[in-house]
Each structure stands twice: as C-alpha cells, then as structure tokens.
Coordinates of C-alpha atoms and ligand atoms in Angstrom, one line a residue:
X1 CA 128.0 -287.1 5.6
X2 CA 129.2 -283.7 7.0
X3 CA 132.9 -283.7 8.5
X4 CA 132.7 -281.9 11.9
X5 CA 135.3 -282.0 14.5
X6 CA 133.2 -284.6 16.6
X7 CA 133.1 -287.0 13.5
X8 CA 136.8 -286.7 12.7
X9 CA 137.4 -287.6 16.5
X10 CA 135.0 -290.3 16.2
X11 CA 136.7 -291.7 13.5
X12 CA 140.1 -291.8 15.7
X13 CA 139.3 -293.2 18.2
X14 CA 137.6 -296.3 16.8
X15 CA 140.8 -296.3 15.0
X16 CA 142.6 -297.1 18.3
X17 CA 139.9 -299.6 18.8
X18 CA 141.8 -302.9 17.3
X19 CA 145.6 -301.7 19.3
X20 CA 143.4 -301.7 22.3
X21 CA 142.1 -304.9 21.6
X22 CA 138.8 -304.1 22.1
X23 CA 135.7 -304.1 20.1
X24 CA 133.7 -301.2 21.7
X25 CA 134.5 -298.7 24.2
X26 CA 132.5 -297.0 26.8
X27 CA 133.6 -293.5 27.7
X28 CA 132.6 -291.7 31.1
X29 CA 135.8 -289.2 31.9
X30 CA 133.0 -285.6 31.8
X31 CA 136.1 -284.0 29.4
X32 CA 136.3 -287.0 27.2
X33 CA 132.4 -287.4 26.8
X34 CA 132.1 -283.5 25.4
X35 CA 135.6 -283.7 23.2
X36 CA 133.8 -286.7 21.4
X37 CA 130.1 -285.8 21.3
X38 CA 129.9 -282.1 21.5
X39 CA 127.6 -282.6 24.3
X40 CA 128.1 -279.6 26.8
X41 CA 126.3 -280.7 30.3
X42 CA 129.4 -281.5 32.7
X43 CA 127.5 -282.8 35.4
X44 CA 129.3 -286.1 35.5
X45 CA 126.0 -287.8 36.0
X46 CA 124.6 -287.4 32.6
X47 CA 125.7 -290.8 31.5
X48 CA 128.3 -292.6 29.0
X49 CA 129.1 -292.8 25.5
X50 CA 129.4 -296.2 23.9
X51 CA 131.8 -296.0 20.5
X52 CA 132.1 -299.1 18.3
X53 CA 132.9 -299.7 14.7
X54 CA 129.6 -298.7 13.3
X55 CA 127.7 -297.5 15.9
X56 CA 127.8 -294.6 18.1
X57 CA 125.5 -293.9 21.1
X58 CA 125.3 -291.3 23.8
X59 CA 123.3 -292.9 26.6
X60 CA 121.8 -290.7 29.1
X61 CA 118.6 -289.6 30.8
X62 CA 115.3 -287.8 30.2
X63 CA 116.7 -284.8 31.9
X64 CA 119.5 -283.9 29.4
X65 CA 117.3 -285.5 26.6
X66 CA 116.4 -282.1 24.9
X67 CA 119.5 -280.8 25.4
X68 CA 121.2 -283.4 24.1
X69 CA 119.3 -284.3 21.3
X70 CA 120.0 -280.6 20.3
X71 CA 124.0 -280.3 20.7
X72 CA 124.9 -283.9 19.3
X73 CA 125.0 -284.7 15.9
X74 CA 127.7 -287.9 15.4
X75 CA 126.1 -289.9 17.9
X76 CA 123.0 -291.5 18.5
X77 CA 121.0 -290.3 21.7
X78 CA 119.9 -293.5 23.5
X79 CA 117.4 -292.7 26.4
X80 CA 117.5 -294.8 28.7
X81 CA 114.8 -295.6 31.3
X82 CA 115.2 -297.2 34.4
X83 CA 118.4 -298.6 34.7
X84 CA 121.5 -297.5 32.5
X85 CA 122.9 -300.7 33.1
X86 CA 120.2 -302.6 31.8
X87 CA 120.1 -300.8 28.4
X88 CA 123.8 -301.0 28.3
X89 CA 123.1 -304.9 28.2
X90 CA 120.8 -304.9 25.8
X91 CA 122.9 -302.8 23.5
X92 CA 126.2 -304.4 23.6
X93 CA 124.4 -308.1 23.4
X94 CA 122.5 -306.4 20.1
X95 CA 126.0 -304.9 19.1
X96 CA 127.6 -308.1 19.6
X97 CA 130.2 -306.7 21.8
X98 CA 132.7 -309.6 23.5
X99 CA 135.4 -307.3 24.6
X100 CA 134.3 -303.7 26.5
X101 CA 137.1 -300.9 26.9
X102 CA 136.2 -298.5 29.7
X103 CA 138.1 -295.6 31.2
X104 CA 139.8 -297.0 34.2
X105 CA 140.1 -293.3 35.7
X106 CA 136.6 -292.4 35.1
X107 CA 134.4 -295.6 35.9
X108 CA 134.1 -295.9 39.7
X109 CA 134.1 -299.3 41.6
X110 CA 130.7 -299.1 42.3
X111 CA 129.3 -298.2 38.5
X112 CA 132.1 -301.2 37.3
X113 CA 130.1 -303.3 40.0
X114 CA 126.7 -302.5 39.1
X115 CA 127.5 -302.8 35.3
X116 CA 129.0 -306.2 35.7
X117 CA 126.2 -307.7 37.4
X118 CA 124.1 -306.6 35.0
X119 CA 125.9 -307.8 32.0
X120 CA 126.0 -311.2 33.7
X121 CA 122.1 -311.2 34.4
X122 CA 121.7 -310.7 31.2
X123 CA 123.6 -313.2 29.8
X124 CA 126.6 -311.8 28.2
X125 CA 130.1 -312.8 28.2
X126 CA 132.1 -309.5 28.4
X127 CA 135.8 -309.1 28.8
X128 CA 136.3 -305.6 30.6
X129 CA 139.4 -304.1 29.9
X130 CA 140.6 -301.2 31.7
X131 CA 142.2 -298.6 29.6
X132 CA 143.8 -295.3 29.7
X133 CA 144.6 -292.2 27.5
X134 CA 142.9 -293.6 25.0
X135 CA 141.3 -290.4 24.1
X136 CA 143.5 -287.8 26.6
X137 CA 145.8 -288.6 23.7
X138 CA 144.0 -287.9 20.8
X139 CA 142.8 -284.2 23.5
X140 CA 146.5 -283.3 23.3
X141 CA 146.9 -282.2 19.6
X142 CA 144.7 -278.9 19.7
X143 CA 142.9 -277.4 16.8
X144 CA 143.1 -274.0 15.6
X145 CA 139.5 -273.7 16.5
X146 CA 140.5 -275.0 20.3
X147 CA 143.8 -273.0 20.1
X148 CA 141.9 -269.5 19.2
X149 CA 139.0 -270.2 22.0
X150 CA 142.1 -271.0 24.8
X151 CA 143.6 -267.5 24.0
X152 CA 140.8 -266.1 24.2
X153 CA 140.3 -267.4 28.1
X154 CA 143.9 -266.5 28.5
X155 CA 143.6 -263.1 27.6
X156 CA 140.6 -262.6 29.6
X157 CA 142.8 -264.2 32.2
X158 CA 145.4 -261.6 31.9
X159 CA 143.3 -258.9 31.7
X160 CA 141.9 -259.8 34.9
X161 CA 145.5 -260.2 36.5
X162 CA 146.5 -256.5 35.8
X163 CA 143.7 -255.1 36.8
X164 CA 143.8 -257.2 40.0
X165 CA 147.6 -256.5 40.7
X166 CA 146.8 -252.9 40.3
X167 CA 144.6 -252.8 43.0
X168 CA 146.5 -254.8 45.7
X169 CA 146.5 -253.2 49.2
X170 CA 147.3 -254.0 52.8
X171 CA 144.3 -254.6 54.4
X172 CA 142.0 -255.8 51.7
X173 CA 141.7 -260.3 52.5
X174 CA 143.1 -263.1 50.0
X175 CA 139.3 -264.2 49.7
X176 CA 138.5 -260.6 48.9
X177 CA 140.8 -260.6 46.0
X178 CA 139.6 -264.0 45.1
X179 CA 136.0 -262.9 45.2
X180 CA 137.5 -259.9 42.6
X181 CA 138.9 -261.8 40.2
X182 CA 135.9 -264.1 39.9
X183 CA 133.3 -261.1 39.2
X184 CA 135.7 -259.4 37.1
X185 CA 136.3 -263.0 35.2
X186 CA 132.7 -263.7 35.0
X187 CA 131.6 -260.1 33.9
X188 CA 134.5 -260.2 31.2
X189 CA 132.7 -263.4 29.1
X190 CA 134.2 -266.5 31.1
X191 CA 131.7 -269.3 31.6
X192 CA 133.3 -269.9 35.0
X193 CA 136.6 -270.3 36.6
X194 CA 139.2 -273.3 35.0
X195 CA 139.7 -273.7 38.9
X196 CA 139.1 -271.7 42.1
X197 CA 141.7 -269.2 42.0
X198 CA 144.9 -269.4 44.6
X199 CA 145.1 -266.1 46.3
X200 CA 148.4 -266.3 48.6
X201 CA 149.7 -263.9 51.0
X202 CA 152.8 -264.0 53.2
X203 CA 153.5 -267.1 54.6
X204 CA 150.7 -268.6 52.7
X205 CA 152.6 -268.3 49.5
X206 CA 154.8 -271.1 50.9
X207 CA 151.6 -273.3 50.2
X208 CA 151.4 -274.0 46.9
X209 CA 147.7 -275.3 46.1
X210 CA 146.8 -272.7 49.3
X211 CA 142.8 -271.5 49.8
X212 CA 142.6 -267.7 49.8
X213 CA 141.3 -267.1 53.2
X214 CA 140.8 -263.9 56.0
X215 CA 144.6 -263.4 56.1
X216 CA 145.1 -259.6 55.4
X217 CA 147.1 -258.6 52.7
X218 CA 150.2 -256.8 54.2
X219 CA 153.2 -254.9 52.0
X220 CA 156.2 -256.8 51.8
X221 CA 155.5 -259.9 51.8
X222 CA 154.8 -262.0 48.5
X223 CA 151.2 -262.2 46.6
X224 CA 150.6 -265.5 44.4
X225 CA 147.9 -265.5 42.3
X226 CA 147.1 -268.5 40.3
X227 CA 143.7 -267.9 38.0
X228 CA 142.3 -268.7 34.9
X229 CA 138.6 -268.3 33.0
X230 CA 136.8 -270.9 31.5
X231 CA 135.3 -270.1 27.9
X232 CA 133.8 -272.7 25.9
X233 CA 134.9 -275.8 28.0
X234 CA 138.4 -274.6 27.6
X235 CA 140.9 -273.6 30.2
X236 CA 143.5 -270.9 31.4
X237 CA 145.9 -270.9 33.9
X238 CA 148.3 -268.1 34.9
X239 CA 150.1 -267.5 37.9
X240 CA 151.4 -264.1 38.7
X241 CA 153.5 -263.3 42.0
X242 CA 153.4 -259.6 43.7
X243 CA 154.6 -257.7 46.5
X244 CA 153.6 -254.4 48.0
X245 CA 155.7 -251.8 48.0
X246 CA 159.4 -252.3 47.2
X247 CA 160.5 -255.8 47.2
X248 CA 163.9 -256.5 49.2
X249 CA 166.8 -258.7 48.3
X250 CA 165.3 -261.5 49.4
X251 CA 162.2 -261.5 47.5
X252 CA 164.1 -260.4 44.4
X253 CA 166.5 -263.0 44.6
X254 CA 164.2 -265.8 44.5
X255 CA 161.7 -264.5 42.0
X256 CA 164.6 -263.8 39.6
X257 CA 165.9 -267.7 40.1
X258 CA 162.6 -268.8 39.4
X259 CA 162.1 -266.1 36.5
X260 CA 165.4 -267.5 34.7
X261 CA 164.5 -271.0 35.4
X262 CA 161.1 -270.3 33.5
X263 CA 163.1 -268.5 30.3
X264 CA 165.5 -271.5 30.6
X265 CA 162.1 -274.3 30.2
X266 CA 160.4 -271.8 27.7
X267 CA 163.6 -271.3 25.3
X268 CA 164.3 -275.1 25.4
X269 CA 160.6 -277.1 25.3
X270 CA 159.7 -278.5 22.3
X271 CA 157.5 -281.2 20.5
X272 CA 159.9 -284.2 20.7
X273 CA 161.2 -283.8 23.8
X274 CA 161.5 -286.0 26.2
X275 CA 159.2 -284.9 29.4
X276 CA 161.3 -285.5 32.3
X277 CA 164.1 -283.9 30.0
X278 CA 161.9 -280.9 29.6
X279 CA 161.3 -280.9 33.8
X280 CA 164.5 -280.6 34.4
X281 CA 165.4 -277.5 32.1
X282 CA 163.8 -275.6 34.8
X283 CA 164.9 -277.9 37.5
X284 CA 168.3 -277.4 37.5
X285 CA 168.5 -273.9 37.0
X286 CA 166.7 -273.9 40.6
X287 CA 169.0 -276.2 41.8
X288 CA 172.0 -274.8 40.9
X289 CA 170.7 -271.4 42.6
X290 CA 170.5 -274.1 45.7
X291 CA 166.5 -274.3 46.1
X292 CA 166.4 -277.2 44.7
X293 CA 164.7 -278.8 47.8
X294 CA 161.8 -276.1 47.9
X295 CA 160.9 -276.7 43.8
X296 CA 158.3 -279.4 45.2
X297 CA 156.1 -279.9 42.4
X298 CA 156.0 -280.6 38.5
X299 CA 157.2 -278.0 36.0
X300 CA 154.0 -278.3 34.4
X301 CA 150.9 -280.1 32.7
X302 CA 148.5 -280.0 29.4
X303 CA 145.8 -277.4 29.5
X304 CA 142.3 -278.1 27.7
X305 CA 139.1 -278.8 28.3
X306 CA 140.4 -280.4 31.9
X307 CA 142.7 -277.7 33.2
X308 CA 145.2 -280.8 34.3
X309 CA 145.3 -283.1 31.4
X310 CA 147.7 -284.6 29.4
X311 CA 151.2 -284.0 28.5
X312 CA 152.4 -284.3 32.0
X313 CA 156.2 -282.5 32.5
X314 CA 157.3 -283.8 35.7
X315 CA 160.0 -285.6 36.8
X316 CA 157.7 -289.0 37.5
X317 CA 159.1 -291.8 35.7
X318 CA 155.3 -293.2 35.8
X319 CA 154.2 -290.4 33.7
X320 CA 157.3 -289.9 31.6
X321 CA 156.0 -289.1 27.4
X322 CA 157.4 -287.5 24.3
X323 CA 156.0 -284.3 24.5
X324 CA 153.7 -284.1 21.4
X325 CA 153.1 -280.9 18.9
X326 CA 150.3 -278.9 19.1
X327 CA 149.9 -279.4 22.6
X328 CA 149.3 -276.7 25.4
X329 CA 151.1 -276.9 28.5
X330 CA 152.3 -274.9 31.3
X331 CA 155.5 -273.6 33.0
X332 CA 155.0 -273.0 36.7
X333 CA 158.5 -273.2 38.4
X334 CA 158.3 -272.1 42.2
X335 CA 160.1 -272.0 45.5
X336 CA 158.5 -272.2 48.2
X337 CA 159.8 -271.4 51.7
X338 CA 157.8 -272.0 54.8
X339 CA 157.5 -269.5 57.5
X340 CA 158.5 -266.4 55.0
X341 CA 156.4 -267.3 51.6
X342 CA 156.7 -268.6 47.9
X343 CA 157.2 -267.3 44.3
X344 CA 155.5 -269.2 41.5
X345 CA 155.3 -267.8 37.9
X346 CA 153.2 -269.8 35.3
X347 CA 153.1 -268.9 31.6
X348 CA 151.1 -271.6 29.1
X349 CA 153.0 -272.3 26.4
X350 CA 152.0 -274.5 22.5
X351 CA 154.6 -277.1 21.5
X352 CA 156.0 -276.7 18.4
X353 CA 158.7 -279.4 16.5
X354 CA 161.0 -276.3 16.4
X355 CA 160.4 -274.7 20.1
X356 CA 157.9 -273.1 21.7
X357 CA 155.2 -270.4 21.7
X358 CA 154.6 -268.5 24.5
X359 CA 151.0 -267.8 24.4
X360 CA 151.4 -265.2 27.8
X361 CA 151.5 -261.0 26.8
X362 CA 155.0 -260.7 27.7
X363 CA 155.3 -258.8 31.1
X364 CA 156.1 -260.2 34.9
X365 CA 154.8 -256.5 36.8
X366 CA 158.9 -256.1 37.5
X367 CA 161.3 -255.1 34.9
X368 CA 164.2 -256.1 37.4
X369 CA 162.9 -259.8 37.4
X370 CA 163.9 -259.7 33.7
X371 CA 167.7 -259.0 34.4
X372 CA 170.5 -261.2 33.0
X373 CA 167.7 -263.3 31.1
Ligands
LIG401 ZN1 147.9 -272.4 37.8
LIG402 ZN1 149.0 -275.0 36.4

C-alpha cells in the first residue's frame, strides 16, 4: 500500500486508540475530519469519520458522494441513506465496537442524543467516552509540506498588509479597508480569509476582537489590523498596528513596550517550554512597563488548519502544555486602553528544540519601534 500523509496519520491515531481506552473513534471536529481523510468540504454537515483498528470509514451523504469518493483514498466512503445514525449502528455492531471515543468539543448534545438512542434501538451496548486532543495533538507537529503551504498564506498575508498600510487615509471607513484586504487577499491566490479581518480605528483599537465598522479613519490615532489568507485549509494570522501621520509620545511609548515584549517572547520560545512559562516572557516585560492590567488576553495560540488550535500559550492553568517542536504559534502581545485605543503586534513563529523561527518578513512600518531591542 502507498504511504500518504493521510495513512501515516491514520496509523497514529489508531495508535492512540488502546491509551484512550477505546476501541474505535468517531471524529466530527470539520479540521480533524480533513487532517485525517484529505476530504476538503468544510461544511460541518458532511458527516463523521469512524477510525478503528482495521477499518476506516468516512460516512457521509449523497451530496458530497462524488466529491468525496474523489479526494479520499485511506478511508472507506460509506453512504449513508436515511439516517446516519442508523448506519452508524449497523457498522459498529458489524465492527464489534463496545467502547466509542468521540470528540467531546465537536459532537453536539443533540447529535450525542440522537446517536445514543439509536445505538440502544439497535441493540448495542456502547460505552461513550468523551475525549479530547486526541488528534489536535497529533495537528500540532507540522509537515514540511504543511509548513511550505502556511508561508505561502503568510506571505500573501504580508503582501496584502503593505500594500494596505500604504494606502491608509483619514476619511476612508475600517469596513472599507476590510473590504480591501479581502479583494486584494482573494485576488492574490487565498481560498478565503483564516478569519474576518479586525480593522481598528481610534478608540476601537481598545477592542481587541473589534468588527471594522463606518468609523472614519482619522490621523493620529492607532490602526490595528489583524488578517490572514487561507490557502489550502491552512491559516495566517498577522497583526500590524499604524498611525497616520507622525505618531506622538504616547503612541510610541506603548507600541515600543509591546514591540520589546514581543522580541522578549520571540528570543526566548522554544519546543520544551513550558506554556505558561512562555506567556509570561511577554507578560512581564508589559508589566514591568506598568500595563500589565491592559495585556487582557493570551500571548498566543497554534495556527493550522483551524486558525485557533492547539499549543495554547496563555497564562490558564487549564490549558497549561509543553510547547511541542514543529509547531506554529503566534505572538500577539497588546495593550489596550479604553477611550484612546490599543496596539497589538502579532508575528507567527515555528518551535524549534533550540528557539524559535520567526516566520514574519522582518519589518514593524516604524524603525523607531525597533529602538533598544
Ligand atoms: Zn490575529
Ligand atoms: Zn492570533
């Protein structure tokens, strides 16, 4: 049999299968289905994937039969009819499953519900057993193949960026820019956007996860913009902040705390680290500049096929991990200060055991944010 990337992941995750205690698994997170099978449809109705020992089945519907049948080669596409519940039965009572992993954050209530009731009108005894990461885990550790397509969206993503920041002038609307970087993205080869893009003006900037809206652009005040392209399933995400005209002390202050505090988290991440050790590289470097209080989010999070996905580096004890190599994350320090506005630079960066790689064009649009690095 041919080794493709979708059988070698095959292969580990049924390897995980026994430290799970589980016999088969069914997988329905829409980033998990395509990292196994290949399959490219991300409408998350298309169905599950059902991974045991020996077998391997992509259940879905007559709508994506074609398609599928055309993309997948490791797994076995399983139409299903009526009810996908019903084959589901059938299957795992053929398969002889007696213990069913399924994706805790992916199956809803309502799909557990209906898939339990059928299991039991059919006569099976199941254990469900909730799991999670199983294969966000094994998504961590990219390829060269997935590493070469995400530079590819990020230097589309920075292309975009400096021709956008070029063009910035009072008057023209946040959704106007937004609407910009979108074409220009889409015209330049992306599939889509990893996310719809933050365009912040002013005191919008103080919002970090803000909506670009009709607020007009005015010189002085400070820009973010957080983009990225999508290109094969795979994600960018860069964040950029920009004034208009010269920038005072203020706004120079701040960006250059939160500049140093990125340097300080890219010169000292690496595979090996400790997550909420690699938060607080950044962290501290804000606090000691006493805006601490206005550093509200994580420093960062993987970057793949989902453009939030695992590592996590935050300061949450609950999602505290040893940063692994060949992961891609981000560093996004920011302050953010209501009533006058927010900084917020984002580079993505790959882990290495020795440090790591800044996959960013150096460059911040300011050579002054660069002093005393
Ligand atoms: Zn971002
Ligand atoms: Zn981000």
């Amino acid at each position: 049999m041919m080794t493709t990337p979708f059988s070698l992941r095959l292969a580990a995750v049924r390897e995980l299968l026994p430290s799970r205690e589980v016999d088969a698994v069914l997988i329905s997170g829409p980033e998990n289905r395509r990292y196994l099978s290949g399959f490219t449809a991300d409408d998350p109705e298309w169905g599950v994937l059902l991974v045991t020992a020996e077998a391997a089945l992509l259940l879905t519907d007559f709508r994506y039969q074609t398609w599928a049948q055309q993309e997948v080669r490791d797994f076995e596409v399983l139409i299903y009819k009526i009810d996908l519940g019903e084959t589901l039965a059938e299957l795992l009572k053929r398969l002889g499953v007696r213990r069913l992993g399924f994706e805790a954050g992916y199956l809803t209530y309502r799909q557990y519900q209906r898939l339990t009731r059928t299991a039991v009108k059919a006569g099976l005894t199941l254990a469900w057993e909730p799991l999670e990461g199983l294969v966000e885990g094994l998504r961590e550790n990219k390829t060269g193949a997935e590493l070469a397509v995400m530079r590819r969206a990020l230097t589309l993503t920075e292309t975009v960026m400096r021709q956008v920041a070029g063009e910035l002038t009072p008057g023209l609307t946040e959704a106007e820019v937004a609407w910009e970087i979108e074409k220009r993205l889409r015209q330049g080869g992306a599939e889509g956007l990893a996310f719809p893009s933050i365009v912040a003006a002013g005191p919008n900037s103080a919002r970090p996860h803000h909506h670009p809206g009709d607020y007009v652009i005015q010189a002085g005040e400070p820009i973010i913009i957080d983009m990225g392209a999508r290109i094969d399933g795979y994600c960018a995400d860069m964040t950029r902040t920009f004034i208009i005209g010269p920038p005072d002390e203020h706004f120079r202050k701040i960006y250059s705390l939160v500049r140093r505090a990125q340097a300080r988290a890219e010169a000292g991440l690496k595979a090996g680290l400790d997550s909420l050790a690699g938060d607080q590289l950044a962290r501290e470097v804000i606090a000691a500049g006493g805006y601490g209080e206005a550093f509200g989010h994580s420093l960062g999070h993987g970057v793949g096929l989902a453009v939030h996905e695992a590592p996590a580096l935050s300061p949450s004890e609950a999602r505290r991990t040893t940063l692994a190599a060949g992961a891609v994350v981000t560093v996004e320090p920011g302050i953010y200060l209501t009533g006058w506005g927010g900084v917020r630079l984002e580079d993505m960066i790959l882990l290495h055991p020795e440090g790591a790689e800044v996959l960013n064009q150096p460059g911040y649009f300011y050579e002054w944010s660069e002093e005393g690095l």
